[in-house]
Tab-separated table of C-alpha atoms in Angstrom:
chain	number	residue	atom	x	y	z
A	17	MET	CA	-26.489	-27.408	-15.804
A	18	ASN	CA	-26.656	-31.113	-16.412
A	19	ARG	CA	-24.357	-30.902	-19.394
A	20	VAL	CA	-22.185	-28.113	-18.081
A	21	SER	CA	-19.018	-29.944	-19.129
A	22	SER	CA	-19.935	-29.312	-22.747
A	23	HIS	CA	-20.007	-25.574	-21.994
A	24	PRO	CA	-16.730	-24.985	-20.195
A	25	GLU	CA	-17.148	-21.207	-20.278
A	26	ASP	CA	-19.666	-21.698	-17.514
A	27	PHE	CA	-16.813	-22.703	-15.230
A	28	CYS	CA	-14.909	-19.491	-15.645
A	29	PRO	CA	-16.447	-17.601	-12.711
A	30	TYR	CA	-15.659	-20.582	-10.504
A	31	LEU	CA	-12.126	-21.039	-11.860
A	32	ASP	CA	-11.402	-17.346	-11.486
A	33	ARG	CA	-12.932	-17.216	-7.992
A	34	ASP	CA	-15.345	-14.489	-8.996
A	35	SER	CA	-17.850	-14.930	-6.186
A	36	SER	CA	-19.642	-11.766	-7.224
A	37	ASP	CA	-20.836	-13.532	-10.370
A	38	PRO	CA	-24.359	-14.984	-9.891
A	39	LYS	CA	-23.225	-18.176	-11.650
A	40	TYR	CA	-20.525	-18.835	-9.107
A	41	GLU	CA	-22.814	-20.300	-6.444
A	42	GLU	CA	-24.778	-22.166	-9.071
A	43	ILE	CA	-21.638	-23.837	-10.407
A	44	ARG	CA	-20.377	-24.614	-6.933
A	45	ARG	CA	-23.612	-26.376	-5.989
A	46	HIS	CA	-23.626	-28.232	-9.285
A	47	LEU	CA	-20.092	-29.476	-8.821
A	48	ASP	CA	-21.087	-31.043	-5.539
A	49	VAL	CA	-23.445	-33.379	-7.304
A	50	CYS	CA	-22.054	-33.776	-10.849
A	51	VAL	CA	-18.979	-35.982	-11.079
A	52	PRO	CA	-18.154	-35.346	-14.796
A	53	CYS	CA	-18.306	-31.581	-14.275
A	54	HIS	CA	-16.290	-31.917	-11.105
A	55	ASP	CA	-13.612	-33.803	-13.044
A	56	GLU	CA	-13.712	-31.245	-15.811
A	57	VAL	CA	-13.169	-28.432	-13.358
A	58	ARG	CA	-10.296	-30.341	-11.789
A	59	ASN	CA	-8.730	-30.632	-15.250
A	60	TRP	CA	-9.033	-26.907	-15.806
A	61	GLN	CA	-7.619	-26.182	-12.380
A	62	SER	CA	-4.603	-28.403	-12.987
A	63	PHE	CA	-4.155	-26.718	-16.355
A	64	ASP	CA	-4.153	-23.330	-14.638
A	65	SER	CA	-1.700	-24.524	-12.016
A	66	ILE	CA	0.799	-25.416	-14.737
A	67	PHE	CA	0.913	-21.768	-15.735
A	68	ARG	CA	1.228	-20.648	-12.140
A	69	SER	CA	4.324	-22.790	-11.750
A	70	ASP	CA	7.417	-20.848	-10.840
A	71	ALA	CA	9.213	-22.543	-13.728
A	72	ALA	CA	8.501	-19.533	-15.901
A	73	GLU	CA	9.067	-16.984	-13.139
A	74	ILE	CA	12.084	-14.708	-13.017
A	75	GLU	CA	13.560	-12.497	-10.325
A	76	ALA	CA	14.053	-8.769	-10.629
A	77	PRO	CA	17.678	-7.901	-11.416
A	78	PRO	CA	19.617	-7.105	-8.234
A	79	PHE	CA	20.921	-3.662	-9.169
A	80	GLN	CA	17.892	-2.390	-10.958
A	81	TRP	CA	16.745	-0.203	-8.093
A	82	GLN	CA	20.114	1.590	-8.025
A	83	ARG	CA	19.779	2.295	-11.736
A	84	ILE	CA	16.270	3.645	-11.270
A	85	ALA	CA	17.293	5.713	-8.238
A	86	ALA	CA	20.147	7.239	-10.209
A	87	ARG	CA	17.667	8.267	-12.894
A	88	ILE	CA	15.075	9.787	-10.572
A	89	GLN	CA	17.551	11.767	-8.451
A	90	PRO	CA	18.826	15.088	-9.823
A	91	PRO	CA	22.212	14.581	-11.471
A	92	VAL	CA	25.164	15.394	-9.239
A	93	PRO	CA	27.383	18.065	-10.801
A	94	VAL	CA	30.887	16.905	-11.530
A	95	GLY	CA	34.296	18.500	-11.742
A	96	ILE	CA	34.883	22.123	-10.939
A	97	LEU	CA	31.183	22.921	-10.911
A	98	ALA	CA	30.641	20.373	-8.156
A	99	ARG	CA	33.413	21.919	-6.062
A	100	ILE	CA	32.325	25.515	-6.394
A	101	ARG	CA	28.581	25.029	-6.241
A	102	PRO	CA	28.522	24.655	-2.418
A	103	LEU	CA	30.275	28.004	-2.116
A	104	PHE	CA	27.216	29.679	-3.554
A	105	GLN	CA	24.830	28.603	-0.871
A	106	PRO	CA	23.357	31.794	0.702
A	107	TRP	CA	25.003	31.644	4.111
A	108	LYS	CA	28.309	30.493	2.668
A	109	LEU	CA	28.160	33.223	0.070
A	110	ALA	CA	27.667	35.908	2.755
A	111	TRP	CA	30.549	34.519	4.787
A	112	ASN	CA	32.822	34.334	1.766
A	113	VAL	CA	32.003	37.891	0.705
A	114	THR	CA	32.798	39.127	4.230
A	115	LEU	CA	36.115	37.317	4.270
A	116	ALA	CA	36.969	38.579	0.815
A	117	THR	CA	36.152	42.170	1.843
A	118	ILE	CA	38.341	41.933	4.936
A	119	PHE	CA	41.191	40.478	2.929
A	120	LEU	CA	40.875	43.096	0.218
A	121	GLY	CA	40.744	45.885	2.822
A	122	ALA	CA	43.861	44.559	4.500
A	123	VAL	CA	45.696	44.396	1.166
A	124	ILE	CA	44.717	47.954	0.199
A	125	PHE	CA	45.565	49.364	3.621
A	126	SER	CA	48.976	47.698	3.755
A	127	GLY	CA	49.642	48.928	0.215
A	128	ILE	CA	48.886	52.496	1.180
A	129	GLU	CA	51.055	52.197	4.264
A	130	TYR	CA	53.889	50.819	2.220
A	131	ARG	CA	53.548	53.589	-0.295
A	132	ASN	CA	53.546	56.287	2.422
A	133	SER	CA	56.557	54.740	4.044
A	134	PHE	CA	58.344	54.542	0.706
A	135	GLU	CA	57.570	58.159	-0.141
A	136	GLU	CA	58.736	59.227	3.297
A	137	LYS	CA	62.032	57.424	2.810
A	138	GLN	CA	62.419	58.911	-0.627
A	139	LEU	CA	61.755	62.361	0.774
A	140	LEU	CA	64.234	61.883	3.578
A	141	LEU	CA	66.825	60.678	1.124
A	142	ALA	CA	66.241	63.653	-1.111
A	143	ILE	CA	66.495	66.057	1.799
A	144	THR	CA	69.659	64.420	3.059
A	145	ARG	CA	71.177	64.576	-0.375
A	146	TYR	CA	70.175	68.178	-0.695
A	147	ALA	CA	71.602	69.028	2.673
A	148	GLU	CA	74.878	67.421	1.749
A	149	GLU	CA	74.994	69.252	-1.545
A	150	THR	CA	74.190	72.575	0.035
A	151	GLY	CA	76.559	72.020	2.989
A	152	SER	CA	73.853	72.217	5.540
A	153	ARG	CA	74.495	70.343	8.658
A	154	ILE	CA	72.065	68.061	10.303
A	155	ALA	CA	71.684	68.735	13.944
A	156	ALA	CA	73.490	66.093	15.865
A	157	ASP	CA	71.086	66.083	18.772
A	158	GLY	CA	67.806	66.641	16.970
A	159	ASN	CA	65.601	64.561	14.825
A	160	PRO	CA	67.320	64.490	11.474
A	161	PHE	CA	64.036	64.247	9.753
A	162	GLN	CA	62.598	67.323	11.493
A	163	THR	CA	65.727	69.283	10.852
A	164	ALA	CA	65.844	68.280	7.266
A	165	ALA	CA	62.117	68.776	6.912
A	166	ALA	CA	62.391	72.251	8.332
A	167	GLU	CA	65.013	72.986	5.738
A	168	HIS	CA	62.864	71.375	3.130
A	169	ASP	CA	59.978	73.700	4.074
A	170	ASN	CA	62.270	76.667	3.553
A	171	PRO	CA	65.008	75.442	1.256
A	172	PHE	CA	66.431	78.969	0.909
A	173	ALA	CA	66.856	79.568	4.607
A	174	ARG	CA	70.463	78.349	4.465
A	175	SER	CA	71.041	78.521	0.829
A	176	PRO	CA	73.489	80.892	-0.731
A	177	PHE	CA	70.515	82.588	-2.319
A	178	ALA	CA	68.778	83.468	0.957
A	179	GLY	CA	67.346	86.946	0.851
A	180	GLU	CA	67.210	87.116	-2.915
A	181	SER	CA	63.913	88.050	-4.386
A	182	LYS	CA	63.937	85.612	-7.311
A	183	PRO	CA	65.605	82.375	-6.260
A	184	SER	CA	63.589	80.360	-8.680
A	185	ALA	CA	65.232	81.896	-11.700
A	186	GLU	CA	68.656	80.950	-10.365
A	187	ARG	CA	67.587	77.419	-9.634
A	188	ARG	CA	66.378	76.973	-13.147
B	36	MET	CA	9.977	13.236	-7.467
B	37	GLY	CA	8.881	12.168	-4.056
B	38	ASP	CA	10.606	10.382	-1.238
B	39	LEU	CA	13.325	8.118	-2.545
B	40	ASP	CA	12.932	5.617	0.258
B	41	ALA	CA	9.214	5.262	-0.428
B	42	CYS	CA	10.010	4.682	-4.083
B	43	ARG	CA	12.496	1.994	-3.120
B	44	GLN	CA	9.848	0.226	-1.032
B	45	ILE	CA	7.337	0.399	-3.867
B	46	HIS	CA	9.919	-1.070	-6.195
B	47	GLY	CA	10.676	-3.846	-3.710
B	48	VAL	CA	7.024	-4.843	-3.420
B	49	TYR	CA	5.963	-4.667	-7.062
B	50	ALA	CA	9.096	-5.215	-9.149
B	51	ARG	CA	8.905	-9.006	-9.276
B	52	ARG	CA	5.241	-9.362	-10.181
B	53	ILE	CA	5.327	-6.553	-12.746
B	54	LEU	CA	8.528	-7.976	-14.215
B	55	ASN	CA	6.905	-11.403	-14.600
B	56	PHE	CA	3.822	-9.913	-16.189
B	57	ILE	CA	6.046	-8.099	-18.698
B	58	TYR	CA	8.226	-11.168	-19.202
B	59	LYS	CA	5.218	-13.319	-20.032
B	60	MET	CA	4.013	-10.702	-22.445
B	61	VAL	CA	7.288	-10.065	-24.317
B	62	GLY	CA	9.038	-13.393	-23.785
B	63	SER	CA	12.532	-11.936	-23.414
B	64	ARG	CA	14.178	-11.375	-20.084
B	65	GLU	CA	16.388	-8.535	-21.308
B	66	ASP	CA	13.482	-6.704	-22.886
B	67	ALA	CA	11.364	-7.302	-19.796
B	68	GLU	CA	14.023	-5.774	-17.534
B	69	ASP	CA	14.380	-2.723	-19.773
B	70	ILE	CA	10.629	-2.261	-19.893
B	71	LEU	CA	10.360	-2.704	-16.128
B	72	GLN	CA	12.861	0.081	-15.591
B	73	ASN	CA	10.840	2.384	-17.839
B	74	VAL	CA	7.666	1.406	-16.016
B	75	PHE	CA	9.015	2.462	-12.636
B	76	LEU	CA	10.588	5.629	-13.970
B	77	ARG	CA	7.285	6.618	-15.523
B	78	ALA	CA	5.346	5.609	-12.434
B	79	PHE	CA	7.529	7.671	-10.101
B	80	GLN	CA	7.333	10.641	-12.432
B	81	ASP	CA	3.548	10.475	-12.681
B	82	LEU	CA	2.857	9.396	-9.117
B	83	LYS	CA	1.444	12.787	-8.179
B	84	ARG	CA	-1.272	12.316	-10.788
B	85	LEU	CA	-2.571	9.201	-9.100
B	86	GLN	CA	-5.776	10.247	-7.349
B	87	ASP	CA	-6.571	7.087	-5.423
B	88	ALA	CA	-3.646	5.358	-3.716
B	89	GLU	CA	-5.620	2.113	-3.467
B	90	ARG	CA	-5.628	1.860	-7.227
B	91	PHE	CA	-1.876	1.990	-7.388
B	92	GLU	CA	-1.370	-1.614	-8.450
B	93	PRO	CA	-3.827	-1.594	-11.384
B	94	TRP	CA	-2.353	1.757	-12.370
B	95	LEU	CA	1.155	0.257	-12.329
B	96	TYR	CA	-0.025	-2.720	-14.396
B	97	ARG	CA	-1.612	-0.310	-16.851
B	98	ILE	CA	1.680	1.527	-17.249
B	99	ALA	CA	3.434	-1.822	-17.738
B	100	ARG	CA	0.882	-2.876	-20.345
B	101	ASN	CA	1.307	0.415	-22.213
B	102	GLU	CA	5.073	0.032	-22.173
B	103	VAL	CA	4.757	-3.526	-23.471
B	104	TYR	CA	2.564	-2.440	-26.371
B	105	GLN	CA	4.960	0.398	-27.073
B	106	ALA	CA	7.775	-2.165	-27.253
B	107	PHE	CA	5.651	-4.268	-29.620
B	108	ARG	CA	5.132	-1.261	-31.855
B	109	LYS	CA	8.840	-0.517	-31.848
B	110	ARG	CA	9.518	-4.095	-32.751
B	111	ARG	CA	6.833	-3.917	-35.461
B	112	GLY	CA	5.643	-7.412	-34.944
B	113	GLU	CA	4.746	-10.079	-32.560
B	114	PRO	CA	7.036	-10.846	-29.669
B	115	VAL	CA	9.347	-13.759	-30.216
B	116	LEU	CA	9.761	-15.963	-27.222
B	117	GLN	CA	13.276	-16.941	-26.302
B	118	GLU	CA	14.183	-20.533	-26.182
B	119	PRO	CA	15.869	-21.773	-23.037
B	120	GLY	CA	19.594	-21.496	-22.702
B	121	GLY	CA	21.975	-18.677	-21.949
B	122	THR	CA	20.913	-16.300	-19.233
B	123	ASP	CA	17.269	-17.308	-19.274
B	124	GLY	CA	17.990	-20.979	-18.957
B	125	GLU	CA	20.221	-20.353	-15.984
B	126	ARG	CA	17.559	-18.390	-14.195
B	127	ASP	CA	14.684	-20.733	-14.879
B	128	HIS	CA	15.713	-23.045	-12.117
B	129	PRO	CA	13.153	-23.105	-9.363
B	130	GLU	CA	13.793	-21.971	-5.839
B	131	PHE	CA	12.995	-24.832	-3.537
B	132	ASP	CA	11.942	-24.548	0.059
B	133	PRO	CA	14.427	-25.902	2.595
B	134	ALA	CA	11.865	-28.551	3.481
B	135	ASP	CA	11.843	-29.824	-0.078
B	136	ARG	CA	14.187	-32.512	-1.223
B	137	LYS	CA	17.196	-31.430	-3.196
B	138	PRO	CA	16.290	-31.358	-6.891
B	139	THR	CA	17.990	-33.916	-9.031
B	140	PRO	CA	19.420	-32.956	-12.415
B	141	GLN	CA	16.394	-34.663	-13.939
B	142	ASP	CA	14.055	-32.467	-11.898
B	143	GLU	CA	15.898	-29.405	-13.068
B	144	ILE	CA	15.647	-30.449	-16.697
B	145	LEU	CA	11.943	-31.154	-16.345
B	146	HIS	CA	11.449	-27.833	-14.613
B	147	ALA	CA	13.357	-25.976	-17.297
B	148	GLU	CA	11.310	-27.779	-19.959
B	149	LEU	CA	8.117	-26.792	-18.206
B	150	GLY	CA	9.249	-23.168	-18.201
B	151	THR	CA	9.981	-23.380	-21.910
B	152	THR	CA	6.609	-24.984	-22.581
B	153	ILE	CA	4.756	-22.297	-20.652
B	154	ARG	CA	6.570	-19.538	-22.503
B	155	SER	CA	5.917	-21.222	-25.843
B	156	VAL	CA	2.213	-21.577	-25.155
B	157	LEU	CA	1.945	-17.988	-23.954
B	158	GLY	CA	3.891	-16.796	-26.980
B	159	SER	CA	1.436	-18.481	-29.285
B	160	LEU	CA	-1.483	-16.494	-27.867
B	161	PRO	CA	-2.396	-13.186	-29.492
B	162	PRO	CA	-1.395	-10.284	-27.203
B	163	LYS	CA	-5.009	-9.364	-26.526
B	164	LEU	CA	-5.721	-12.843	-25.175
B	165	ARG	CA	-2.297	-13.251	-23.635
B	166	GLU	CA	-2.638	-10.232	-21.378
B	167	VAL	CA	-5.980	-11.291	-19.906
B	168	PHE	CA	-4.780	-14.872	-19.563
B	169	VAL	CA	-1.666	-13.820	-17.644
B	170	LEU	CA	-3.625	-11.451	-15.428
B	171	ALA	CA	-6.457	-13.889	-14.697
B	172	VAL	CA	-4.770	-17.267	-14.568
B	173	ILE	CA	-1.222	-16.484	-13.458
B	174	ASP	CA	-1.577	-13.240	-11.492
B	175	GLU	CA	-5.059	-14.235	-10.255
B	176	LYS	CA	-6.576	-10.790	-10.702
B	177	SER	CA	-10.312	-10.299	-10.489
B	178	TYR	CA	-12.350	-9.527	-13.588
B	179	ALA	CA	-12.887	-5.968	-12.371
B	180	GLU	CA	-9.154	-5.410	-11.924
B	181	ILE	CA	-8.391	-6.871	-15.335
B	182	SER	CA	-11.072	-4.731	-16.918
B	183	ASP	CA	-9.497	-1.683	-15.263
B	184	ILE	CA	-5.994	-2.613	-16.412
B	185	VAL	CA	-6.717	-3.493	-20.030
B	186	GLY	CA	-9.438	-0.867	-20.470
B	187	ARG	CA	-12.085	-3.205	-21.830
B	188	SER	CA	-15.552	-4.039	-20.610
B	189	LEU	CA	-16.140	-6.740	-18.039
B	190	LEU	CA	-18.005	-8.868	-20.564
B	191	SER	CA	-15.209	-8.528	-23.103
B	192	VAL	CA	-12.667	-9.515	-20.459
B	193	LYS	CA	-14.636	-12.606	-19.427
B	194	THR	CA	-15.047	-13.692	-23.023
B	195	ASP	CA	-11.360	-13.159	-23.766
B	196	ILE	CA	-10.305	-15.107	-20.696
B	197	PHE	CA	-12.431	-18.040	-21.739
B	198	ARG	CA	-11.096	-17.904	-25.304
B	199	ALA	CA	-7.523	-17.622	-24.037
B	200	ARG	CA	-7.969	-20.598	-21.716
B	201	ARG	CA	-9.411	-22.759	-24.449
B	202	TYR	CA	-6.735	-21.679	-26.930
B	203	ALA	CA	-3.895	-22.200	-24.442
B	204	ARG	CA	-5.159	-25.624	-23.481
B	205	GLU	CA	-5.328	-26.606	-27.121
B	206	VAL	CA	-1.799	-25.387	-27.804
B	207	LEU	CA	-0.485	-27.040	-24.671
B	208	GLY	CA	-2.102	-30.310	-25.751
B	209	GLN	CA	-0.472	-30.055	-29.162
B	210	TYR	CA	2.848	-29.204	-27.597
B	211	LEU	CA	2.699	-32.155	-25.233
B	212	GLU	CA	1.743	-34.430	-28.123
B	213	VAL	CA	4.827	-33.267	-30.035
B	214	GLN	CA	6.959	-33.809	-26.960
B	215	LYS	CA	5.752	-37.407	-26.746
């Protein structure tokens, strides 16, 4: 190793701090006694330090992580899809179906009630009109509906055709 | 995709050094930032494939190296180093410790020139030598780590590092001569 400075590759294990290389210790011991090689190594080390200078270093862009995070997260649905998607979570779906069933039941029931009430009024009106036409009198003290209904059940009870065998032919 | 917070921490620890490795390979800050983003996206996607967590850093460097070579192929040629000025020039200013004296304009110019010189010298190296030079001399990786990252034998890596050092020193000498 007397002329190690003419073979600078021999310094590489030392420059790169590769202590596992068998030459590392050899070079280190040699540098303790050889001034030219010591100077040569110092030159190489200063050369390396130029490249380690932070002059050529840059910082990571400040918002890069946000951009990466946006790419690795599942995309958030937008618009109408985003608003309705939570409704389809299992427990919310069950709750919504229950509410919808109750609402629908209430609507149907109230519709039936309204229809019954309407038909009842129509019937009462028809009976009243019939009673007026036929001259029947609604009992003043009784339930007009019952009275009229009783007449409606037997429309010929007070009619001029009571007792006739074929009232239907006359009505036609 | 894994825990987002863990990914953020990984990014915080490795982003700067991987970015600088890429930057020294491609020579353009904009390209380096784009490549860095792809590196982390790929790393987080493939993280489950990583068998040994202790080899994460070499694995990340390997992804970065692959992305760099992919960028070279897309570019169909050698990377062209950017000259100082514009965004790069603004960011080349060093960060001084509070204990340091305040840099004079002359210091800043010299520092910027040094950054330009370093990039020029690195840009003149062939990519095969440049990558081992950056990893060994600048990032101070061991031969074994470099061999793992670049996928070449230990002997090949040692030889390439020596060749890169000699070549870079020669180019730097020429560059400094021209500067004089």
